[in-house]
Amino acid sequence: MAGDYKHLASQFLQAWQRERDHKIKICLFGQPGAGKSSLINELAGQRVARVSQATDTTREAQIVECPDVIYVDLPGYDTSLFPENAYFSTFNPLQYDLFLCVFAGKLHQADVDFFGKIARTGRVCLFVRNKCDGLYDPSCSREELEAKIRRDLHHQVGPRETLVFTSCRRNRPAGERGIPELERAMGALLPEAQRDRFFRHAKAYTEEALQVKRRAAERSLKKFMMLAAANGLNPVIGMDAALDSQILKSLYRAIREAFGLSEKEVLPQGPASQAVKKLAEGVTGERVTKGITWLLRKKATGKTAKVIPVIGGAAVMGFNAASLYYLGQKYIDDCYTYALERLQAEIRMGDA
């Protein structure tokens, strides 16, 4: 029986990894200097893409791989380096799930032409007027200027296309720079199966966005349990502590990544919060440790969860599906509490 359990557990972990490896591919295109790399960094919440002050910097596709999303920053279309007749064969852009056309200033005809080609294949594109902090016209208001840009865009690409105004210059909160609006617009254009994956990845700049992450993490937990069941795996109490730990490790990592947390996350300022203490007690070193044992003892009724000691003095536990689900939900609560405290601190410090 132990051998069968190990086989099922291994089979499940491989299936879960395949699920995680199926990432969303998001393509950014537009003229050099439009701020595509900076926009990727804003969406990821960290500096993951190279940013340069030069104008013609993207001479090859820049690929930025994150846990749930792959961003690809394509070079300018129909330029001297990459003319129209060789562009599609060189970069194979039709492989991507979502396109962002990023422009600063007037929309170039080359980008309109590229959009037309991908639109005819049924691909979805979102238009982003970046560097909007530089928008100014003494003869009209900001609202009138944005309306004019929107009319011009719809005249060029059609009235159904969505336009979002953004700025990557961090002199104002992200909410005033259009970043949360961009994330919502991107999520709305993705199929439901990919939407949760994107929101798990995207940096939360508002409490509303953090709630979206929480709901996505909860659905991920349910998917984790369903995938376990589909692979014939119902964790058996005390059957194999090492495999129990592997399964929890995979679950915890997925939840943690949904909130953009590292294993040893700390608050940006001040003493560690109670949430941090709970995280440290429960998941230090990704082991099933004293904190987890305490959680199960607190939750256990009857045979819901039994704690067993193993050689070496380390306290580990076996668990069944109900216990696993409870641990996942408890970890979501703790991660959300910590992420909320971190977000509130970032807002106070002007970093969100």
GROMACS .gro file of C-alpha atoms in nm:
model
  352
    1MET     CA    1   0.000   0.000   0.000
    2ALA     CA    2   0.286   0.237   0.082
    3GLY     CA    3   0.431   0.177  -0.264
    4ASP     CA    4   0.097   0.257  -0.429
    5TYR     CA    5   0.067   0.574  -0.221
    6LYS     CA    6   0.415   0.688  -0.326
    7HIS     CA    7   0.331   0.623  -0.690
    8LEU     CA    8   0.003   0.815  -0.670
    9ALA     CA    9   0.167   1.103  -0.484
   10SER     CA   10   0.446   1.122  -0.739
   11GLN     CA   11   0.195   1.110  -1.023
   12PHE     CA   12  -0.006   1.390  -0.862
   13LEU     CA   13   0.298   1.614  -0.805
   14GLN     CA   14   0.399   1.572  -1.169
   15ALA     CA   15   0.047   1.663  -1.283
   16TRP     CA   16   0.045   1.970  -1.057
   17GLN     CA   17   0.381   2.080  -1.198
   18ARG     CA   18   0.248   2.043  -1.553
   19GLU     CA   19  -0.045   2.262  -1.455
   20ARG     CA   20   0.192   2.525  -1.318
   21ASP     CA   21   0.417   2.506  -1.624
   22HIS     CA   22   0.129   2.604  -1.855
   23LYS     CA   23   0.188   2.979  -1.843
   24ILE     CA   24   0.009   3.273  -2.004
   25LYS     CA   25   0.207   3.430  -2.286
   26ILE     CA   26   0.164   3.806  -2.312
   27CYS     CA   27   0.319   3.994  -2.604
   28LEU     CA   28   0.399   4.365  -2.594
   29PHE     CA   29   0.460   4.542  -2.922
   30GLY     CA   30   0.509   4.903  -3.022
   31GLN     CA   31   0.774   5.146  -3.130
   32PRO     CA   32   1.108   5.171  -2.946
   33GLY     CA   33   1.100   5.402  -2.646
   34ALA     CA   34   0.730   5.350  -2.567
   35GLY     CA   35   0.813   5.206  -2.224
   36LYS     CA   36   0.723   4.841  -2.277
   37SER     CA   37   0.992   4.710  -2.043
   38SER     CA   38   0.890   4.955  -1.771
   39LEU     CA   39   0.530   4.841  -1.809
   40ILE     CA   40   0.632   4.478  -1.761
   41ASN     CA   41   0.808   4.576  -1.439
   42GLU     CA   42   0.496   4.757  -1.315
   43LEU     CA   43   0.277   4.453  -1.384
   44ALA     CA   44   0.521   4.215  -1.216
   45GLY     CA   45   0.579   4.451  -0.924
   46GLN     CA   46   0.956   4.417  -0.952
   47ARG     CA   47   1.239   4.490  -1.194
   48VAL     CA   48   1.233   4.184  -1.417
   49ALA     CA   49   1.279   4.347  -1.759
   50ARG     CA   50   1.575   4.549  -1.880
   51VAL     CA   51   1.503   4.920  -1.912
   52SER     CA   52   1.714   5.162  -2.115
   53GLN     CA   53   1.691   5.533  -2.185
   54ALA     CA   54   1.791   5.480  -2.549
   55THR     CA   55   1.517   5.475  -2.811
   56ASP     CA   56   1.600   5.180  -3.038
   57THR     CA   57   1.700   4.933  -2.768
   58THR     CA   58   1.495   4.621  -2.840
   59ARG     CA   59   1.694   4.444  -3.110
   60GLU     CA   60   1.564   4.099  -3.020
   61ALA     CA   61   1.262   3.964  -2.839
   62GLN     CA   62   1.310   4.017  -2.467
   63ILE     CA   63   1.157   3.724  -2.279
   64VAL     CA   64   1.067   3.770  -1.912
   65GLU     CA   65   0.946   3.455  -1.737
   66CYS     CA   66   0.749   3.478  -1.412
   67PRO     CA   67   0.577   3.198  -1.215
   68ASP     CA   68   0.243   3.226  -1.401
   69VAL     CA   69   0.314   3.457  -1.694
   70ILE     CA   70   0.570   3.491  -1.972
   71TYR     CA   71   0.609   3.844  -2.109
   72VAL     CA   72   0.765   3.897  -2.449
   73ASP     CA   73   0.876   4.245  -2.552
   74LEU     CA   74   0.899   4.238  -2.931
   75PRO     CA   75   1.119   4.472  -3.135
   76GLY     CA   76   0.950   4.738  -3.346
   77TYR     CA   77   0.751   4.604  -3.641
   78ASP     CA   78   0.851   4.693  -3.997
   79THR     CA   79   1.176   4.867  -3.905
   80SER     CA   80   1.509   4.861  -4.086
   81LEU     CA   81   1.620   4.578  -3.858
   82PHE     CA   82   1.296   4.379  -3.883
   83PRO     CA   83   1.103   4.454  -4.203
   84GLU     CA   84   0.743   4.345  -4.248
   85ASN     CA   85   0.813   4.051  -4.477
   86ALA     CA   86   1.040   3.877  -4.224
   87TYR     CA   87   0.879   3.975  -3.895
   88PHE     CA   88   0.624   3.696  -3.853
   89SER     CA   89   0.862   3.421  -3.958
   90THR     CA   90   1.129   3.555  -3.721
   91PHE     CA   91   0.919   3.603  -3.407
   92ASN     CA   92   0.609   3.383  -3.460
   93PRO     CA   93   0.382   3.630  -3.274
   94LEU     CA   94   0.066   3.423  -3.320
   95GLN     CA   95   0.173   3.195  -3.034
   96TYR     CA   96   0.073   3.452  -2.768
   97ASP     CA   97  -0.247   3.463  -2.561
   98LEU     CA   98  -0.280   3.840  -2.524
   99PHE     CA   99  -0.127   4.141  -2.699
  100LEU     CA  100  -0.055   4.486  -2.560
  101CYS     CA  101   0.007   4.760  -2.814
  102VAL     CA  102   0.209   5.016  -2.620
  103PHE     CA  103   0.258   5.365  -2.761
  104ALA     CA  104   0.370   5.705  -2.635
  105GLY     CA  105   0.274   5.990  -2.863
  106LYS     CA  106   0.092   5.914  -3.185
  107LEU     CA  107   0.009   5.556  -3.281
  108HIS     CA  108   0.243   5.456  -3.565
  109GLN     CA  109   0.105   5.312  -3.885
  110ALA     CA  110   0.338   5.013  -3.848
  111ASP     CA  111   0.166   4.922  -3.520
  112VAL     CA  112  -0.176   4.965  -3.680
  113ASP     CA  113  -0.069   4.730  -3.958
  114PHE     CA  114   0.065   4.474  -3.710
  115PHE     CA  115  -0.259   4.491  -3.511
  116GLY     CA  116  -0.458   4.434  -3.829
  117LYS     CA  117  -0.264   4.117  -3.904
  118ILE     CA  118  -0.310   3.964  -3.558
  119ALA     CA  119  -0.674   4.079  -3.532
  120ARG     CA  120  -0.759   3.892  -3.852
  121THR     CA  121  -0.645   3.571  -3.682
  122GLY     CA  122  -0.879   3.631  -3.385
  123ARG     CA  123  -0.610   3.744  -3.141
  124VAL     CA  124  -0.706   3.985  -2.862
  125CYS     CA  125  -0.522   4.315  -2.819
  126LEU     CA  126  -0.533   4.591  -2.559
  127PHE     CA  127  -0.403   4.938  -2.644
  128VAL     CA  128  -0.194   5.119  -2.384
  129ARG     CA  129  -0.112   5.490  -2.412
  130ASN     CA  130   0.193   5.495  -2.188
  131LYS     CA  131   0.385   5.794  -2.047
  132CYS     CA  132   0.056   5.976  -1.997
  133ASP     CA  133   0.221   6.187  -1.726
  134GLY     CA  134   0.356   6.390  -2.018
  135LEU     CA  135   0.015   6.465  -2.167
  136TYR     CA  136  -0.037   6.839  -2.189
  137ASP     CA  137  -0.216   7.082  -2.416
  138PRO     CA  138  -0.277   7.440  -2.299
  139SER     CA  139  -0.588   7.463  -2.515
  140CYS     CA  140  -0.781   7.177  -2.350
  141SER     CA  141  -0.822   6.982  -2.026
  142ARG     CA  142  -0.664   6.646  -1.952
  143GLU     CA  143  -1.001   6.475  -1.999
  144GLU     CA  144  -1.051   6.641  -2.338
  145LEU     CA  145  -0.701   6.542  -2.445
  146GLU     CA  146  -0.759   6.177  -2.348
  147ALA     CA  147  -1.092   6.180  -2.533
  148LYS     CA  148  -0.917   6.309  -2.846
  149ILE     CA  149  -0.653   6.035  -2.825
  150ARG     CA  150  -0.928   5.777  -2.783
  151ARG     CA  151  -1.115   5.908  -3.089
  152ASP     CA  152  -0.798   5.901  -3.297
  153LEU     CA  153  -0.727   5.543  -3.188
  154HIS     CA  154  -1.077   5.423  -3.270
  155HIS     CA  155  -1.054   5.593  -3.609
  156GLN     CA  156  -0.738   5.393  -3.682
  157VAL     CA  157  -0.821   5.051  -3.536
  158GLY     CA  158  -1.198   5.046  -3.483
  159PRO     CA  159  -1.441   5.154  -3.209
  160ARG     CA  160  -1.442   4.827  -3.015
  161GLU     CA  161  -1.081   4.831  -2.903
  162THR     CA  162  -1.000   4.912  -2.540
  163LEU     CA  163  -0.754   5.190  -2.452
  164VAL     CA  164  -0.590   5.238  -2.112
  165PHE     CA  165  -0.377   5.536  -2.011
  166THR     CA  166  -0.073   5.455  -1.797
  167SER     CA  167   0.245   5.602  -1.658
  168CYS     CA  168   0.543   5.414  -1.518
  169ARG     CA  169   0.690   5.722  -1.355
  170ARG     CA  170   0.656   5.658  -0.983
  171ASN     CA  171   0.587   6.013  -0.873
  172ARG     CA  172   0.224   5.927  -0.795
  173PRO     CA  173   0.040   5.624  -0.653
  174ALA     CA  174  -0.015   5.339  -0.901
  175GLY     CA  175  -0.391   5.395  -0.889
  176GLU     CA  176  -0.342   5.743  -1.031
  177ARG     CA  177  -0.107   5.611  -1.300
  178GLY     CA  178  -0.354   5.363  -1.449
  179ILE     CA  179  -0.174   5.043  -1.349
  180PRO     CA  180  -0.464   4.877  -1.159
  181GLU     CA  181  -0.698   4.971  -1.444
  182LEU     CA  182  -0.458   4.809  -1.691
  183GLU     CA  183  -0.448   4.488  -1.485
  184ARG     CA  184  -0.829   4.474  -1.471
  185ALA     CA  185  -0.854   4.532  -1.846
  186MET     CA  186  -0.601   4.258  -1.917
  187GLY     CA  187  -0.784   4.013  -1.691
  188ALA     CA  188  -1.115   4.092  -1.862
  189LEU     CA  189  -0.971   4.002  -2.203
  190LEU     CA  190  -0.828   3.668  -2.095
  191PRO     CA  191  -1.033   3.345  -2.097
  192GLU     CA  192  -1.164   3.245  -1.755
  193ALA     CA  193  -0.915   2.958  -1.728
  194GLN     CA  194  -0.626   3.204  -1.760
  195ARG     CA  195  -0.774   3.494  -1.564
  196ASP     CA  196  -0.698   3.354  -1.218
  197ARG     CA  197  -0.346   3.271  -1.325
  198PHE     CA  198  -0.290   3.630  -1.438
  199PHE     CA  199  -0.434   3.785  -1.122
  200ARG     CA  200  -0.223   3.553  -0.907
  201HIS     CA  201   0.080   3.694  -1.087
  202ALA     CA  202  -0.005   4.064  -1.119
  203LYS     CA  203   0.118   4.300  -0.851
  204ALA     CA  204  -0.165   4.412  -0.621
  205TYR     CA  205  -0.164   4.791  -0.593
  206THR     CA  206  -0.503   4.817  -0.423
  207GLU     CA  207  -0.696   4.627  -0.155
  208GLU     CA  208  -0.951   4.537  -0.422
  209ALA     CA  209  -0.676   4.373  -0.628
  210LEU     CA  210  -0.557   4.186  -0.319
  211GLN     CA  211  -0.908   4.048  -0.268
  212VAL     CA  212  -0.899   3.926  -0.629
  213LYS     CA  213  -0.572   3.750  -0.551
  214ARG     CA  214  -0.727   3.587  -0.247
  215ARG     CA  215  -1.020   3.452  -0.446
  216ALA     CA  216  -0.779   3.326  -0.712
  217ALA     CA  217  -0.571   3.151  -0.444
  218GLU     CA  218  -0.884   2.987  -0.301
  219ARG     CA  219  -0.981   2.858  -0.644
  220SER     CA  220  -0.624   2.735  -0.689
  221LEU     CA  221  -0.657   2.541  -0.363
  222LYS     CA  222  -0.976   2.376  -0.489
  223LYS     CA  223  -0.803   2.292  -0.817
  224PHE     CA  224  -0.516   2.142  -0.617
  225MET     CA  225  -0.761   1.917  -0.431
  226MET     CA  226  -0.950   1.820  -0.748
  227LEU     CA  227  -0.626   1.736  -0.924
  228ALA     CA  228  -0.526   1.518  -0.632
  229ALA     CA  229  -0.859   1.336  -0.653
  230ALA     CA  230  -0.829   1.300  -1.031
  231ASN     CA  231  -0.495   1.129  -0.979
  232GLY     CA  232  -0.647   0.890  -0.725
  233LEU     CA  233  -0.467   1.056  -0.436
  234ASN     CA  234  -0.637   1.097  -0.100
  235PRO     CA  235  -0.355   1.173   0.145
  236VAL     CA  236  -0.346   0.895   0.403
  237ILE     CA  237  -0.283   0.980   0.767
  238GLY     CA  238   0.079   0.905   0.850
  239MET     CA  239   0.146   0.698   0.538
  240ASP     CA  240   0.460   0.884   0.430
  241ALA     CA  241   0.570   1.200   0.612
  242ALA     CA  242   0.825   1.290   0.342
  243LEU     CA  243   0.558   1.285   0.071
  244ASP     CA  244   0.318   1.473   0.298
  245SER     CA  245   0.580   1.744   0.323
  246GLN     CA  246   0.633   1.751  -0.056
  247ILE     CA  247   0.262   1.792  -0.118
  248LEU     CA  248   0.236   2.074   0.136
  249LYS     CA  249   0.547   2.236  -0.006
  250SER     CA  250   0.390   2.248  -0.353
  251LEU     CA  251   0.065   2.385  -0.217
  252TYR     CA  252   0.229   2.649   0.002
  253ARG     CA  253   0.454   2.769  -0.277
  254ALA     CA  254   0.156   2.815  -0.511
  255ILE     CA  255  -0.036   3.010  -0.246
  256ARG     CA  256   0.264   3.222  -0.156
  257GLU     CA  257   0.331   3.309  -0.519
  258ALA     CA  258  -0.033   3.412  -0.560
  259PHE     CA  259   0.029   3.689  -0.306
  260GLY     CA  260   0.377   3.775  -0.432
  261LEU     CA  261   0.544   3.659  -0.111
  262SER     CA  262   0.878   3.492  -0.055
  263GLU     CA  263   0.931   3.219   0.202
  264LYS     CA  264   1.101   3.457   0.442
  265GLU     CA  265   0.901   3.771   0.367
  266VAL     CA  266   0.928   4.057   0.617
  267LEU     CA  267   0.744   4.383   0.655
  268PRO     CA  268   0.909   4.680   0.483
  269GLN     CA  269   0.921   4.866   0.812
  270GLY     CA  270   0.855   4.811   1.180
  271PRO     CA  271   0.855   4.491   1.386
  272ALA     CA  272   0.733   4.162   1.247
  273SER     CA  273   0.357   4.137   1.259
  274GLN     CA  274   0.161   3.852   1.413
  275ALA     CA  275   0.098   3.729   1.059
  276VAL     CA  276   0.471   3.698   0.999
  277LYS     CA  277   0.509   3.502   1.320
  278LYS     CA  278   0.236   3.264   1.211
  279LEU     CA  279   0.402   3.214   0.874
  280ALA     CA  280   0.738   3.151   1.037
  281GLU     CA  281   0.588   2.904   1.284
  282GLY     CA  282   0.408   2.713   1.015
  283VAL     CA  283   0.632   2.698   0.713
  284THR     CA  284   0.995   2.762   0.808
  285GLY     CA  285   1.209   2.568   0.563
  286GLU     CA  286   0.895   2.433   0.393
  287ARG     CA  287   0.878   2.154   0.652
  288VAL     CA  288   0.576   2.025   0.834
  289THR     CA  289   0.680   2.176   1.166
  290LYS     CA  290   0.555   2.266   1.509
  291GLY     CA  291   0.324   2.540   1.388
  292ILE     CA  292   0.146   2.307   1.146
  293THR     CA  293   0.113   2.044   1.416
  294TRP     CA  294  -0.042   2.304   1.645
  295LEU     CA  295  -0.287   2.410   1.374
  296LEU     CA  296  -0.403   2.054   1.319
  297ARG     CA  297  -0.438   1.987   1.690
  298LYS     CA  298  -0.648   2.300   1.720
  299LYS     CA  299  -0.866   2.195   1.427
  300ALA     CA  300  -0.876   1.821   1.486
  301THR     CA  301  -1.198   1.660   1.595
  302GLY     CA  302  -1.221   1.285   1.616
  303LYS     CA  303  -1.016   1.141   1.333
  304THR     CA  304  -0.989   1.457   1.123
  305ALA     CA  305  -0.616   1.482   1.191
  306LYS     CA  306  -0.374   1.275   1.399
  307VAL     CA  307  -0.025   1.383   1.489
  308ILE     CA  308   0.253   1.125   1.492
  309PRO     CA  309   0.617   1.162   1.600
  310VAL     CA  310   0.907   1.032   1.391
  311ILE     CA  311   1.264   0.939   1.471
  312GLY     CA  312   1.493   1.233   1.532
  313GLY     CA  313   1.259   1.434   1.751
  314ALA     CA  314   1.106   1.636   1.466
  315ALA     CA  315   0.731   1.667   1.497
  316VAL     CA  316   0.564   1.590   1.166
  317MET     CA  317   0.215   1.486   1.079
  318GLY     CA  318   0.022   1.279   0.834
  319PHE     CA  319  -0.296   1.424   0.696
  320ASN     CA  320  -0.605   1.340   0.501
  321ALA     CA  321  -0.775   1.550   0.235
  322ALA     CA  322  -0.985   1.748   0.485
  323SER     CA  323  -0.675   1.838   0.686
  324LEU     CA  324  -0.487   1.936   0.371
  325TYR     CA  325  -0.769   2.164   0.262
  326TYR     CA  326  -0.782   2.323   0.606
  327LEU     CA  327  -0.407   2.386   0.607
  328GLY     CA  328  -0.427   2.543   0.263
  329GLN     CA  329  -0.713   2.771   0.366
  330LYS     CA  330  -0.533   2.869   0.685
  331TYR     CA  331  -0.220   2.952   0.490
  332ILE     CA  332  -0.424   3.165   0.248
  333ASP     CA  333  -0.562   3.358   0.548
  334ASP     CA  334  -0.214   3.417   0.688
  335CYS     CA  335  -0.066   3.518   0.353
  336TYR     CA  336  -0.354   3.755   0.285
  337THR     CA  337  -0.317   3.917   0.627
  338TYR     CA  338   0.053   3.970   0.575
  339ALA     CA  339   0.013   4.090   0.214
  340LEU     CA  340  -0.253   4.339   0.326
  341GLU     CA  341  -0.023   4.479   0.595
  342ARG     CA  342   0.256   4.505   0.340
  343LEU     CA  343   0.032   4.680   0.088
  344GLN     CA  344  -0.090   4.929   0.347
  345ALA     CA  345   0.271   5.002   0.442
  346GLU     CA  346   0.363   5.051   0.075
  347ILE     CA  347   0.072   5.291   0.030
  348ARG     CA  348   0.184   5.492   0.333
  349MET     CA  349   0.539   5.501   0.194
  350GLY     CA  350   0.418   5.600  -0.153
  351ASP     CA  351   0.536   5.280  -0.323
  352ALA     CA  352   0.191   5.160  -0.436
   0.00000   0.00000   0.00000
